[in-house]
PDB file of C-alpha atoms in Angstrom:
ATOM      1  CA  UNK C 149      71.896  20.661   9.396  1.00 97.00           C
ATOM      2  CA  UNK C 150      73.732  21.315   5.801  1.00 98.00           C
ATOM      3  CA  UNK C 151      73.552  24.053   3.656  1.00 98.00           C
ATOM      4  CA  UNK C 152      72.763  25.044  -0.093  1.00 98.00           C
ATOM      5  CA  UNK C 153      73.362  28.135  -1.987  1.00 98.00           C
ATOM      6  CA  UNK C 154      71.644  28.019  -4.827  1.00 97.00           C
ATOM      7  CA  UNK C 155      73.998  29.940  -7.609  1.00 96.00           C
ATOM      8  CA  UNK C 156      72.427  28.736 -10.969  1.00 87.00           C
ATOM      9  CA  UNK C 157      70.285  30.301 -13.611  1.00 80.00           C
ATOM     10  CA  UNK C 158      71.806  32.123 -16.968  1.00 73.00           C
ATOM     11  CA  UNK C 159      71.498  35.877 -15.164  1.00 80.00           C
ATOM     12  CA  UNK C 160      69.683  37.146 -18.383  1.00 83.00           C
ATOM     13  CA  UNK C 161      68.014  39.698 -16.443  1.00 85.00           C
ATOM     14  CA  UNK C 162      71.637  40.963 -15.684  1.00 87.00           C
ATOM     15  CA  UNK C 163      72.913  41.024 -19.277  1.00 89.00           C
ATOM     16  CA  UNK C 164      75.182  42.121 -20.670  1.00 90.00           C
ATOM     17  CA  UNK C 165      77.119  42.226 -17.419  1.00 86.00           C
ATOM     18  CA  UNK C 166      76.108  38.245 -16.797  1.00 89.00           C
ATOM     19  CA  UNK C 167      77.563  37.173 -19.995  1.00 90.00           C
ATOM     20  CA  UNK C 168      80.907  36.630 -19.346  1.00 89.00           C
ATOM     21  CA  UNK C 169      80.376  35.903 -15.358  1.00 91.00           C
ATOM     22  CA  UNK C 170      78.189  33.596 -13.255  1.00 93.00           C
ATOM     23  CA  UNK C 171      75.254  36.416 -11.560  1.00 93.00           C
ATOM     24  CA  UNK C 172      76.295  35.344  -8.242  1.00 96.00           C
ATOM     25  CA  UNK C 173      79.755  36.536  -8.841  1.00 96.00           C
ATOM     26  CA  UNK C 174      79.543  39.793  -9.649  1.00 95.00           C
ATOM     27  CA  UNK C 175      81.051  42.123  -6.509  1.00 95.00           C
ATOM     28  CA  UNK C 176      78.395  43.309  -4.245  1.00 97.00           C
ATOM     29  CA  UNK C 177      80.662  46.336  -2.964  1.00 96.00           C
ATOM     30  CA  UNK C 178      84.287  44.252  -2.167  1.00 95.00           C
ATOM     31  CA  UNK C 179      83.189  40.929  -2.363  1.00 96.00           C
ATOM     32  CA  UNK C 180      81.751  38.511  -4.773  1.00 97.00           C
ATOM     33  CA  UNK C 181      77.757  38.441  -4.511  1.00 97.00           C
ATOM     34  CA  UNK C 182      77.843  34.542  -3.553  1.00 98.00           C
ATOM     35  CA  UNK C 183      79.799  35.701  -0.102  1.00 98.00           C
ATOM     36  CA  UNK C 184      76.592  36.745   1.214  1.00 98.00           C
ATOM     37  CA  UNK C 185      74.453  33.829   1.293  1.00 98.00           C
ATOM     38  CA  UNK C 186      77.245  31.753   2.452  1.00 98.00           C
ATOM     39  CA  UNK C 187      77.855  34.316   5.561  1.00 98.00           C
ATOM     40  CA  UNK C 188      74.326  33.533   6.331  1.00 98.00           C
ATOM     41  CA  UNK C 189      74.601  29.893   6.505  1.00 98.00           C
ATOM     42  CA  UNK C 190      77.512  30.139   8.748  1.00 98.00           C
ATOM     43  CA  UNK C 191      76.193  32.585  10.848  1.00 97.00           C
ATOM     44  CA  UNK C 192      73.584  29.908  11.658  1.00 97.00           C
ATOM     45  CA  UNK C 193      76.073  27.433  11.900  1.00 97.00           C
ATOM     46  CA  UNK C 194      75.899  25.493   9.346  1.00 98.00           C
ATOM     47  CA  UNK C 195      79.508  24.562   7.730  1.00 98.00           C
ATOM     48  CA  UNK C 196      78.657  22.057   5.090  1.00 98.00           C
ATOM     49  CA  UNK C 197      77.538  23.046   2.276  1.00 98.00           C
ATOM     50  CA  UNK C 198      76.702  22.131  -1.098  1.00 98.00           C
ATOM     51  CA  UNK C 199      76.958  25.192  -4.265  1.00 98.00           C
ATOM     52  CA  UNK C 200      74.335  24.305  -7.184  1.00 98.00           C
ATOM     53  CA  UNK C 201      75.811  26.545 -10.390  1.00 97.00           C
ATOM     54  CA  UNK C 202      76.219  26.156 -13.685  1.00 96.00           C
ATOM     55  CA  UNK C 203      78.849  23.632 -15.818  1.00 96.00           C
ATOM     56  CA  UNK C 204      80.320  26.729 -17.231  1.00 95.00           C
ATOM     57  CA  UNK C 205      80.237  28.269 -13.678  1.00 96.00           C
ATOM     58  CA  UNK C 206      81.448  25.588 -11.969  1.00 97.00           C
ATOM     59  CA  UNK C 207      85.394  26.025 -12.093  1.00 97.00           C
ATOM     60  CA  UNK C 208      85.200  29.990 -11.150  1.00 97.00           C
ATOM     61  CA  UNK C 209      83.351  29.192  -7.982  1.00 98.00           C
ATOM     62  CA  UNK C 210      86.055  26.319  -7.466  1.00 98.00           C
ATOM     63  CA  UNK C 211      88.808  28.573  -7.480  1.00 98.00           C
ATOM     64  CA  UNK C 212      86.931  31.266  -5.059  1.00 98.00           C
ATOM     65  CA  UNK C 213      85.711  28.950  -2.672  1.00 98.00           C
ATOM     66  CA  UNK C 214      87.838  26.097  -2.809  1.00 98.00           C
ATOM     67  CA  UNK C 215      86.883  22.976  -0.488  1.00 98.00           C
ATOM     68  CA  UNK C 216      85.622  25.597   1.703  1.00 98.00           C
ATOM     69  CA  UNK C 217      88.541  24.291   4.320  1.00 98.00           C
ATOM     70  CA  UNK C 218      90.321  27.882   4.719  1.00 98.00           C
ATOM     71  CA  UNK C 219      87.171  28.433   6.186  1.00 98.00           C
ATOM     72  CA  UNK C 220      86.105  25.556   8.640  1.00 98.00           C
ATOM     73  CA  UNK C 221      83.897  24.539   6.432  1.00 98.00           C
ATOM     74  CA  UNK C 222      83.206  21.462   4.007  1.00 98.00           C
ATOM     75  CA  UNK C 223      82.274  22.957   0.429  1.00 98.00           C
ATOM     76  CA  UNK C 224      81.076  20.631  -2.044  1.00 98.00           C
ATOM     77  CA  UNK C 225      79.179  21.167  -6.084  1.00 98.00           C
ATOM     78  CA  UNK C 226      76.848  20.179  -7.591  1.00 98.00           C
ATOM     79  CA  UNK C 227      75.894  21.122 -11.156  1.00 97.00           C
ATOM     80  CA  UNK C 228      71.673  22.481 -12.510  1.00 96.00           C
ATOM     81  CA  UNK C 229      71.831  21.752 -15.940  1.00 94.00           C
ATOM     82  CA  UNK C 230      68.756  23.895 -16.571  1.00 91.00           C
ATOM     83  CA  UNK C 231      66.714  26.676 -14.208  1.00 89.00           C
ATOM     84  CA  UNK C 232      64.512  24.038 -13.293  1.00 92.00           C
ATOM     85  CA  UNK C 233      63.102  26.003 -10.567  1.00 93.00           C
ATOM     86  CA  UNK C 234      64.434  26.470  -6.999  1.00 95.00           C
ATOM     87  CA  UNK C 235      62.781  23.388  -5.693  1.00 97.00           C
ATOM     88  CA  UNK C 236      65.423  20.872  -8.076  1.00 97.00           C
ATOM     89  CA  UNK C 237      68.058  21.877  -5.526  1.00 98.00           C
ATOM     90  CA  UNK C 238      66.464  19.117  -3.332  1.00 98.00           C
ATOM     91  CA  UNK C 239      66.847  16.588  -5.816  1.00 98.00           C
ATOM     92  CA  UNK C 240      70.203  17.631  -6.693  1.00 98.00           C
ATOM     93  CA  UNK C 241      71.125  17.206  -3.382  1.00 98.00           C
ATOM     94  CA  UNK C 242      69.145  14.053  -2.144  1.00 98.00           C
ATOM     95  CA  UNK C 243      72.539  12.320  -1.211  1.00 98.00           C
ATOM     96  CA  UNK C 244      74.371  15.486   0.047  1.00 98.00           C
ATOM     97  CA  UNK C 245      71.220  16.155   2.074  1.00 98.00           C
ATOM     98  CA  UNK C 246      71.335  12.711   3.282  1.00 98.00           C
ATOM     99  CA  UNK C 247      69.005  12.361   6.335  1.00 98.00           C
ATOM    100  CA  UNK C 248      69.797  15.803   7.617  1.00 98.00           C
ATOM    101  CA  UNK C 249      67.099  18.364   7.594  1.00 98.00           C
ATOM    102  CA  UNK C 250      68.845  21.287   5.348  1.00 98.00           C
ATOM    103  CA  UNK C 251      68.606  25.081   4.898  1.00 98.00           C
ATOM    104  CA  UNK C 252      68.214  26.362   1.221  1.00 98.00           C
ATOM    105  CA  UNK C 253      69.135  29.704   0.838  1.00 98.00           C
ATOM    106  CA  UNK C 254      69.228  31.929  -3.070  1.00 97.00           C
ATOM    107  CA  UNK C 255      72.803  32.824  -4.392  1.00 96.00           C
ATOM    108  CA  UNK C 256      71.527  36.326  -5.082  1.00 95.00           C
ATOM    109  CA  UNK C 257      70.026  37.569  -1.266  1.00 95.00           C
ATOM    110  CA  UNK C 258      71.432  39.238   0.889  1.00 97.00           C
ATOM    111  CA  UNK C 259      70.289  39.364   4.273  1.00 97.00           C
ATOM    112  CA  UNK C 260      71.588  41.564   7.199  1.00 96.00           C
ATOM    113  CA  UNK C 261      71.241  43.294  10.331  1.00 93.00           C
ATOM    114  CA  UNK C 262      70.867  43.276  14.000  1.00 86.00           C
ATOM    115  CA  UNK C 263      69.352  40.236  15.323  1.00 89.00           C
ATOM    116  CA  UNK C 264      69.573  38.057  12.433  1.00 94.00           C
ATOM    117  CA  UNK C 265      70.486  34.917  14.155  1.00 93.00           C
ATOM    118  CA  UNK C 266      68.262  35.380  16.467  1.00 93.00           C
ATOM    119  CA  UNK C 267      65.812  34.665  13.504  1.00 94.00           C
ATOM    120  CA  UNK C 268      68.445  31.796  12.108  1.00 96.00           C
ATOM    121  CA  UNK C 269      68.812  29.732  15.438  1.00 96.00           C
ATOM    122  CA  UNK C 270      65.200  28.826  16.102  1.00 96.00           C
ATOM    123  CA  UNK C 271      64.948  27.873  12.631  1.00 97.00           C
ATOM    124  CA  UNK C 272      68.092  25.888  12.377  1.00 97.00           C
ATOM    125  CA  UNK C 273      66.722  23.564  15.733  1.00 96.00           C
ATOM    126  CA  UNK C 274      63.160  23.345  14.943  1.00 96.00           C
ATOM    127  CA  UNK C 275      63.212  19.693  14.323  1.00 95.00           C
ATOM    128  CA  UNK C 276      60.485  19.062  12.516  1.00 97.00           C
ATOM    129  CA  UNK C 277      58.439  20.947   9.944  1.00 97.00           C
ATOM    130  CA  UNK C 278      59.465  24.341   7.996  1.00 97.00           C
ATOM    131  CA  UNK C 279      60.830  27.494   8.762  1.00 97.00           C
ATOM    132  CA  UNK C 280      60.520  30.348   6.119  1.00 96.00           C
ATOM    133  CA  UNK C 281      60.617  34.095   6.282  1.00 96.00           C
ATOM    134  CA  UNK C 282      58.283  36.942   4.919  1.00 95.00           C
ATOM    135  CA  UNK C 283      59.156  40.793   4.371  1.00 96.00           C
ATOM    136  CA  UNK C 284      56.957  43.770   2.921  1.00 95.00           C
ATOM    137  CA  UNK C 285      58.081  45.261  -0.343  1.00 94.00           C
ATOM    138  CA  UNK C 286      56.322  47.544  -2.471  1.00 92.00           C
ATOM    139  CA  UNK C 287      56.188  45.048  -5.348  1.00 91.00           C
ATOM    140  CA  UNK C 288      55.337  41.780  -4.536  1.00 94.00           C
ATOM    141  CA  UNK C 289      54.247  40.634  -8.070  1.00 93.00           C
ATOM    142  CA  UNK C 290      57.806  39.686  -8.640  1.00 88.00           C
ATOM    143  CA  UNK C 291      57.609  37.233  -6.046  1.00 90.00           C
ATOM    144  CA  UNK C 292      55.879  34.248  -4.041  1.00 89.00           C
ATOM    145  CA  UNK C 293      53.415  36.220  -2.179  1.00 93.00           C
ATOM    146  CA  UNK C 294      52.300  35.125   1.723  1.00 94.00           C
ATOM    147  CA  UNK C 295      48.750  35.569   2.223  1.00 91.00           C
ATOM    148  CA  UNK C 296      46.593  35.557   5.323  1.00 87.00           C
ATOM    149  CA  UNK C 297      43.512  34.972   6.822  1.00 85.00           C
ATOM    150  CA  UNK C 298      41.469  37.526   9.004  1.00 80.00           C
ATOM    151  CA  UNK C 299      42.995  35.839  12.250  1.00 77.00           C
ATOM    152  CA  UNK C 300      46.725  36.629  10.949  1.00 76.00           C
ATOM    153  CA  UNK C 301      47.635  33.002   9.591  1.00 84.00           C
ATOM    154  CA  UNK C 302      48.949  31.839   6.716  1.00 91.00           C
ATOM    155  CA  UNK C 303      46.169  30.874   4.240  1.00 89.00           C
ATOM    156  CA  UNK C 304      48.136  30.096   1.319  1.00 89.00           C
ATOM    157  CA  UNK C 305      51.613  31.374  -0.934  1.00 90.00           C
ATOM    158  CA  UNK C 306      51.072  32.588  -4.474  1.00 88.00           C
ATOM    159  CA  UNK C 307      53.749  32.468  -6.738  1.00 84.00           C
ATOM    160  CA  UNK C 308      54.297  35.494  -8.555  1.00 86.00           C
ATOM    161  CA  UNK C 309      50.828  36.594  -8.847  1.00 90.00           C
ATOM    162  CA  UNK C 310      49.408  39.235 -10.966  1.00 90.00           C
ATOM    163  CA  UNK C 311      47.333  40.966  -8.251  1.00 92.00           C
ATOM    164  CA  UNK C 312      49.023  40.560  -5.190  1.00 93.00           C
ATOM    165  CA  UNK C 313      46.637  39.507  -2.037  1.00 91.00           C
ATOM    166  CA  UNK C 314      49.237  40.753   0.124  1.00 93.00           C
ATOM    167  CA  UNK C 315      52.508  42.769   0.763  1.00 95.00           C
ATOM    168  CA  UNK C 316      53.865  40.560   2.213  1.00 95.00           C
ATOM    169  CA  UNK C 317      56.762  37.839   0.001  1.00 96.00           C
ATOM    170  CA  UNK C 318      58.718  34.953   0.938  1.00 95.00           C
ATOM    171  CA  UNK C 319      62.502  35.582   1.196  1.00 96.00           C
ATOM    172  CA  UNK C 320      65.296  33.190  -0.384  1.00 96.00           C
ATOM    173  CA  UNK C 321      66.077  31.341   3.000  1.00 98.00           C
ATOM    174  CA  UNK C 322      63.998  28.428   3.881  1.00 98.00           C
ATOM    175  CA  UNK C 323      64.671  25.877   6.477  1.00 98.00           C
ATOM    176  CA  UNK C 324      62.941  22.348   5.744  1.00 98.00           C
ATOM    177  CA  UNK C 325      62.936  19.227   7.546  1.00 98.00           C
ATOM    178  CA  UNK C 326      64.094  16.153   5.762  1.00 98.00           C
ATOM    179  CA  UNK C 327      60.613  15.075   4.164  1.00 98.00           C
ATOM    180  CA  UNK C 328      61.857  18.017   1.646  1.00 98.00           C
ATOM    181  CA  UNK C 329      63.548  15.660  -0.344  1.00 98.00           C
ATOM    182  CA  UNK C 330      60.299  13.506  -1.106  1.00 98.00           C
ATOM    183  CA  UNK C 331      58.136  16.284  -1.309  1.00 98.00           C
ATOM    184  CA  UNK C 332      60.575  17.851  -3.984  1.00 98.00           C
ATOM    185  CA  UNK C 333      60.824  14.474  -6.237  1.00 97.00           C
ATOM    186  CA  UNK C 334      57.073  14.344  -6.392  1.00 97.00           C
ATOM    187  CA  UNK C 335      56.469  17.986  -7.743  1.00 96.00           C
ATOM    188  CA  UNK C 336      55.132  18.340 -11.088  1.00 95.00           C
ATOM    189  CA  UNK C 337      56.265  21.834 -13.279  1.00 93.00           C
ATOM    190  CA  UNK C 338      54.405  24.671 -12.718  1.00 91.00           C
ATOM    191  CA  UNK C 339      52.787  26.341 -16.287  1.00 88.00           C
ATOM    192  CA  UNK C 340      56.112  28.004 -16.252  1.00 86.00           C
ATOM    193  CA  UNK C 341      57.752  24.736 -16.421  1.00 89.00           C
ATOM    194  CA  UNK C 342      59.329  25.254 -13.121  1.00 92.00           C
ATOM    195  CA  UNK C 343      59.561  22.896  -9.692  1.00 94.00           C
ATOM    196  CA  UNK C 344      58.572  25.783  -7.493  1.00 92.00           C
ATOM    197  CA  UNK C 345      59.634  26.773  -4.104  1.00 93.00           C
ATOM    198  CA  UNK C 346      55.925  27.762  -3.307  1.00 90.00           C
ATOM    199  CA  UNK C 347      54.724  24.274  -3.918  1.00 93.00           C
ATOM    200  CA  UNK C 348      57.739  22.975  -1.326  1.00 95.00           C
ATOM    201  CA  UNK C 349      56.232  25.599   0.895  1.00 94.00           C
ATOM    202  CA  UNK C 350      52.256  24.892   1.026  1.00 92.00           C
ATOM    203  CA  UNK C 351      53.005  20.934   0.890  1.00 95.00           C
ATOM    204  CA  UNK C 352      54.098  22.362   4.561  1.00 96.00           C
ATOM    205  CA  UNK C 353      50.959  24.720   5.386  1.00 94.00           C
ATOM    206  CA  UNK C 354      48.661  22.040   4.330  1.00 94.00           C
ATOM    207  CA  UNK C 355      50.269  20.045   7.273  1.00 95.00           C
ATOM    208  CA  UNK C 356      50.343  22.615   9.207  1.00 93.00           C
ATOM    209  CA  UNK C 357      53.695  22.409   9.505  1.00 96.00           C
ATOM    210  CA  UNK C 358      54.851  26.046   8.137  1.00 95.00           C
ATOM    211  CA  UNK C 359      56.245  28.566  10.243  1.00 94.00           C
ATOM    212  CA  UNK C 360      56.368  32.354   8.470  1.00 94.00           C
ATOM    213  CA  UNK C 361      58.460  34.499  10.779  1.00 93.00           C
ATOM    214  CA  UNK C 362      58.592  38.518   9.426  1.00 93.00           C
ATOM    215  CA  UNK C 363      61.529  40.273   9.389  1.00 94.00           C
ATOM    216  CA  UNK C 364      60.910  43.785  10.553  1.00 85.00           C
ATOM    217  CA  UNK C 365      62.597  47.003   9.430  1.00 85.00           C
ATOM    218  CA  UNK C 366      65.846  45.800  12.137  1.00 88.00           C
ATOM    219  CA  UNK C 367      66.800  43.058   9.236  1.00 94.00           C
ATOM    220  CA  UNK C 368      67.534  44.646   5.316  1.00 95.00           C
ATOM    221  CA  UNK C 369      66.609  41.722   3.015  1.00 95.00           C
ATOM    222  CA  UNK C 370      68.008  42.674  -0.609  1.00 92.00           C
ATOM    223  CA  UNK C 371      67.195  40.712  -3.636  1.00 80.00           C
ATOM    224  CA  UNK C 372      69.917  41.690  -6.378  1.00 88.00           C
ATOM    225  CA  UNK C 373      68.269  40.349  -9.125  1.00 80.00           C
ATOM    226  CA  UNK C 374      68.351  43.786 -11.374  1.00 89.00           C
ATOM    227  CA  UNK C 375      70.797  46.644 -12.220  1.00 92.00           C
ATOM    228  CA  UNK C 376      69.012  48.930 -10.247  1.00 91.00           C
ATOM    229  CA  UNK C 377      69.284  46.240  -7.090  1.00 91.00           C
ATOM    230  CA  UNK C 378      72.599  45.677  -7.303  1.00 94.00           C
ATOM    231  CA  UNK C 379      73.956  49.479  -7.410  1.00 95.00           C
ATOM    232  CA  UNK C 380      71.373  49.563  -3.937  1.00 94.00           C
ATOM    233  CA  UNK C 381      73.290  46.452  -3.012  1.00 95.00           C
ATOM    234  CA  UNK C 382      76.665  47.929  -3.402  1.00 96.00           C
ATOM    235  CA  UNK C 383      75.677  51.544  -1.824  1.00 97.00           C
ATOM    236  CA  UNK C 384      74.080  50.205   0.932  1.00 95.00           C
ATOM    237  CA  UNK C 385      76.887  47.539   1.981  1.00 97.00           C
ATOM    238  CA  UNK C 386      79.161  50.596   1.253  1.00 96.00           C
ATOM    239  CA  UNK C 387      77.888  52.963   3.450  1.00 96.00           C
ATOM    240  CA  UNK C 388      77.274  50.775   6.590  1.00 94.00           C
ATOM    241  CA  UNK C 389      80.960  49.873   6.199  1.00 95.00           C
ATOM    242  CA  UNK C 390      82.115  53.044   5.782  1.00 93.00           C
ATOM    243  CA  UNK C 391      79.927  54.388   8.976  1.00 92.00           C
ATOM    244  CA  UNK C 392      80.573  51.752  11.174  1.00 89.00           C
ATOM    245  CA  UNK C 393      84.091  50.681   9.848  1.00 88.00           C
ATOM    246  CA  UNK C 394      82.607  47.119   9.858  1.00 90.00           C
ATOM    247  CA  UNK C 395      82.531  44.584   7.147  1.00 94.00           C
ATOM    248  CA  UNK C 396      79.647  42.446   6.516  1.00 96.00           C
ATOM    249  CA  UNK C 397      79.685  39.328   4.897  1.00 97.00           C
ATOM    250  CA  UNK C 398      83.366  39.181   5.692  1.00 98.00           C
ATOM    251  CA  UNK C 399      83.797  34.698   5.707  1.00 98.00           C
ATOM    252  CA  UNK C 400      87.140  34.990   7.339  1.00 98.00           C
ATOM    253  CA  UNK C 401      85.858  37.238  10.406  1.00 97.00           C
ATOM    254  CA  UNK C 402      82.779  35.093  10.709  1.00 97.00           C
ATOM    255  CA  UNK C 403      84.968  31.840  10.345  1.00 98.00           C
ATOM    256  CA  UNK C 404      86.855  33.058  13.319  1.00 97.00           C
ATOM    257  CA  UNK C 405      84.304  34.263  15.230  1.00 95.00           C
ATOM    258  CA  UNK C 406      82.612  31.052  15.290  1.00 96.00           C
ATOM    259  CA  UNK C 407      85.639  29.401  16.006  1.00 96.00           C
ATOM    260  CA  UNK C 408      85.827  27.358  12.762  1.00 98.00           C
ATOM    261  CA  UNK C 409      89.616  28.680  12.397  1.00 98.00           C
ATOM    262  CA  UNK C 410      92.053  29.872  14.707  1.00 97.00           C
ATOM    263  CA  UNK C 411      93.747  32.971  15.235  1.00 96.00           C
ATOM    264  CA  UNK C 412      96.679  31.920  13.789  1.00 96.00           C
ATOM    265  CA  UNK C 413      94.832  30.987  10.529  1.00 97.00           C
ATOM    266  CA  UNK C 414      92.975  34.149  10.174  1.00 97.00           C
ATOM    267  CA  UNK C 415      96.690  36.207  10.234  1.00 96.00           C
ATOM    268  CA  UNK C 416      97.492  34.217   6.986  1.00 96.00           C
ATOM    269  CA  UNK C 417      94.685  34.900   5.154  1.00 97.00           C
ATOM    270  CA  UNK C 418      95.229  38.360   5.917  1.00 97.00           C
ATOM    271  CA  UNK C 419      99.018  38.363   5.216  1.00 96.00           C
ATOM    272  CA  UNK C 420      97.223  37.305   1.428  1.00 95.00           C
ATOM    273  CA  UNK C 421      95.411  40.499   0.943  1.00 94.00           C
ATOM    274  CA  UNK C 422      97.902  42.817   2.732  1.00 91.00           C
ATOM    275  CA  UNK C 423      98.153  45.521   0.427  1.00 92.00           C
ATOM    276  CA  UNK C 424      94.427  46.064   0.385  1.00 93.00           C
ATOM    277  CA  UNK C 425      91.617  47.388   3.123  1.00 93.00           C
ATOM    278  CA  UNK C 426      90.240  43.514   3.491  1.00 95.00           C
ATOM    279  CA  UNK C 427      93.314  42.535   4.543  1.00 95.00           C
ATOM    280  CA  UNK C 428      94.019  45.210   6.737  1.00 94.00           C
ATOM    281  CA  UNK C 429      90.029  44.883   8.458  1.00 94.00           C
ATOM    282  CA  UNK C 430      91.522  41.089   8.529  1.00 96.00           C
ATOM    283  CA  UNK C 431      95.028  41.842  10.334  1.00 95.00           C
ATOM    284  CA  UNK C 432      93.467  43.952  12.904  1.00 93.00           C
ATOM    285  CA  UNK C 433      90.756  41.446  13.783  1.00 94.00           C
ATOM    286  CA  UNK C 434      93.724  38.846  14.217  1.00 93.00           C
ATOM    287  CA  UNK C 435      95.908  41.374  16.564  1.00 90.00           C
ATOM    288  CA  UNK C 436      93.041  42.182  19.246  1.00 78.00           C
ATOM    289  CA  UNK C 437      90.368  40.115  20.870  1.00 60.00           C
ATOM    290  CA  UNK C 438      87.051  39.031  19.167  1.00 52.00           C
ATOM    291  CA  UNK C 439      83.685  38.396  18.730  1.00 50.00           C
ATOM    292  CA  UNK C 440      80.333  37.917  16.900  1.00 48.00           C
TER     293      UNK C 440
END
């Protein structure tokens, strides 16, 4: 399966902090915003991966992610020379994508807690169809809203509604067979002159090919897309770190865990950062044993 991050759009709901710096690099706590997704995708296993941004944004995620090899993984661009909607990543990626099915996840979620991949790995070897996931938040109009029948299926997704039929929204992370690429080039804009994510979605349902899974109050899903998100970003990533002197997110503890680099490898990129807590989290994780 590959991977996108999605890490385009102008971040004008973020200005004037955005107007210097790509949204998706801002620091979420001690790392850049964009680490989060990407720990996501590799704690499903997925190590190639394309990174949709910006031409202007382009060479700043180049120098912080590199070829993604440090890493064990295989990082390549790709550049959205408009918010065209979420959906356009498809086409941007038909011949990344290739004839793999592919996970799609937003530049700006974060997702994290215990039992996550046990929500990731069904979705990642689900062969055919689609795999999204739905959480409850106390404003739904801002996003695609799930709604369902008596019986407790999914009767359709709403895209930003103004009167929300349900509580319940779609995340950032979807999981789509191959046929996304098709279903993506045939999408006409939305009135918002969008390719939308939704329509990707209920293309599925009406084949009965959509699976909703809802994260419960074990997984935090946090959408960073304001000010006020992204000081609860930051204080909530601080204080489980803190607590559990943990680090989530950390690439180079999840690279090692999964085995994409050795031992050996992680103590360099440690010996990089040495005069700084990351480094030190890094060094000890290098000089005892380990695991996810």
């Amino acid at each position: 399966m590959k991977g996108i991050v999605l890490a385009g759009g102008s971040g004008s709901r973020l200005l004037p902090a955005t107007r210097g710096i790509s949204k998706q690099l801002i620091p979420i706590y001690d790392k850049p915003m964009v680490y989060y997704p990407v720990s996501t995708l590799m704690l499903a296993g997925i190590r190639d991966i394309l990174l949709v941004t910006t031409a202007q944004d382009l060479n700043a995620y180049r120098r912080l992610l590199g070829d993604g090899n440090w890493l064990g993984l295989k990082i390549q661009y790709a550049i959205q020379t408009a918010p065209n909607g979420i959906a356009e990543a498809f086409i941007l990626g038909k011949d990344f994508i290739g004839k793999n099915n592919v996970c799609l996840i937003l530049g700006d979620n974060i997702f994290y807690g215990h039992g996550l991949t046990g929500f990731l790995m069904p979705a990642v070897h689900r062969k055919k169809g689609a795999t999204i996931f739905a959480y409850q938040v106390k404003d739904p109009e801002r996003y695609g809203v799930v709604e369902f029948n008596s019986k407790g299926k999914v009767r359709r997704i709403t895209e930003k509604p103004k009167n929300p039929k349900s509580p319940f929204v779609v995340t950032g992370l979807y999981f789509f067979d191959n046929r996304v690429v098709d279903i993506a080039a045939k999408l006409k804009p939305s009135k918002r002159g969008e390719l939308e994510i939704s329509d990707v979605n209920n293309a599925y349902l009406r084949r009965g090919e959509l699976n909703v899974q809802i994260l419960g109050r074990g997984i935090a899903w946090l959408d960073t897309g304001t000010h006020e998100s992204l000081l609860q970003a930051s204080n909530y990533i601080q204080a489980i770190e803190h607590r559990q002197g943990l680090k989530v997110a950390c690439l180079e503890e999840i690279a090692f865990g999964k085995g994409f680099i050795t031992r050996a490898e992680l103590r360099k990129l440690a010996a990089k950062m040495n005069n700084n807590e990351y480094g030190h989290h890094l060094a000890h994780l290098a000089d005892e044993k380990f695991s996810i």
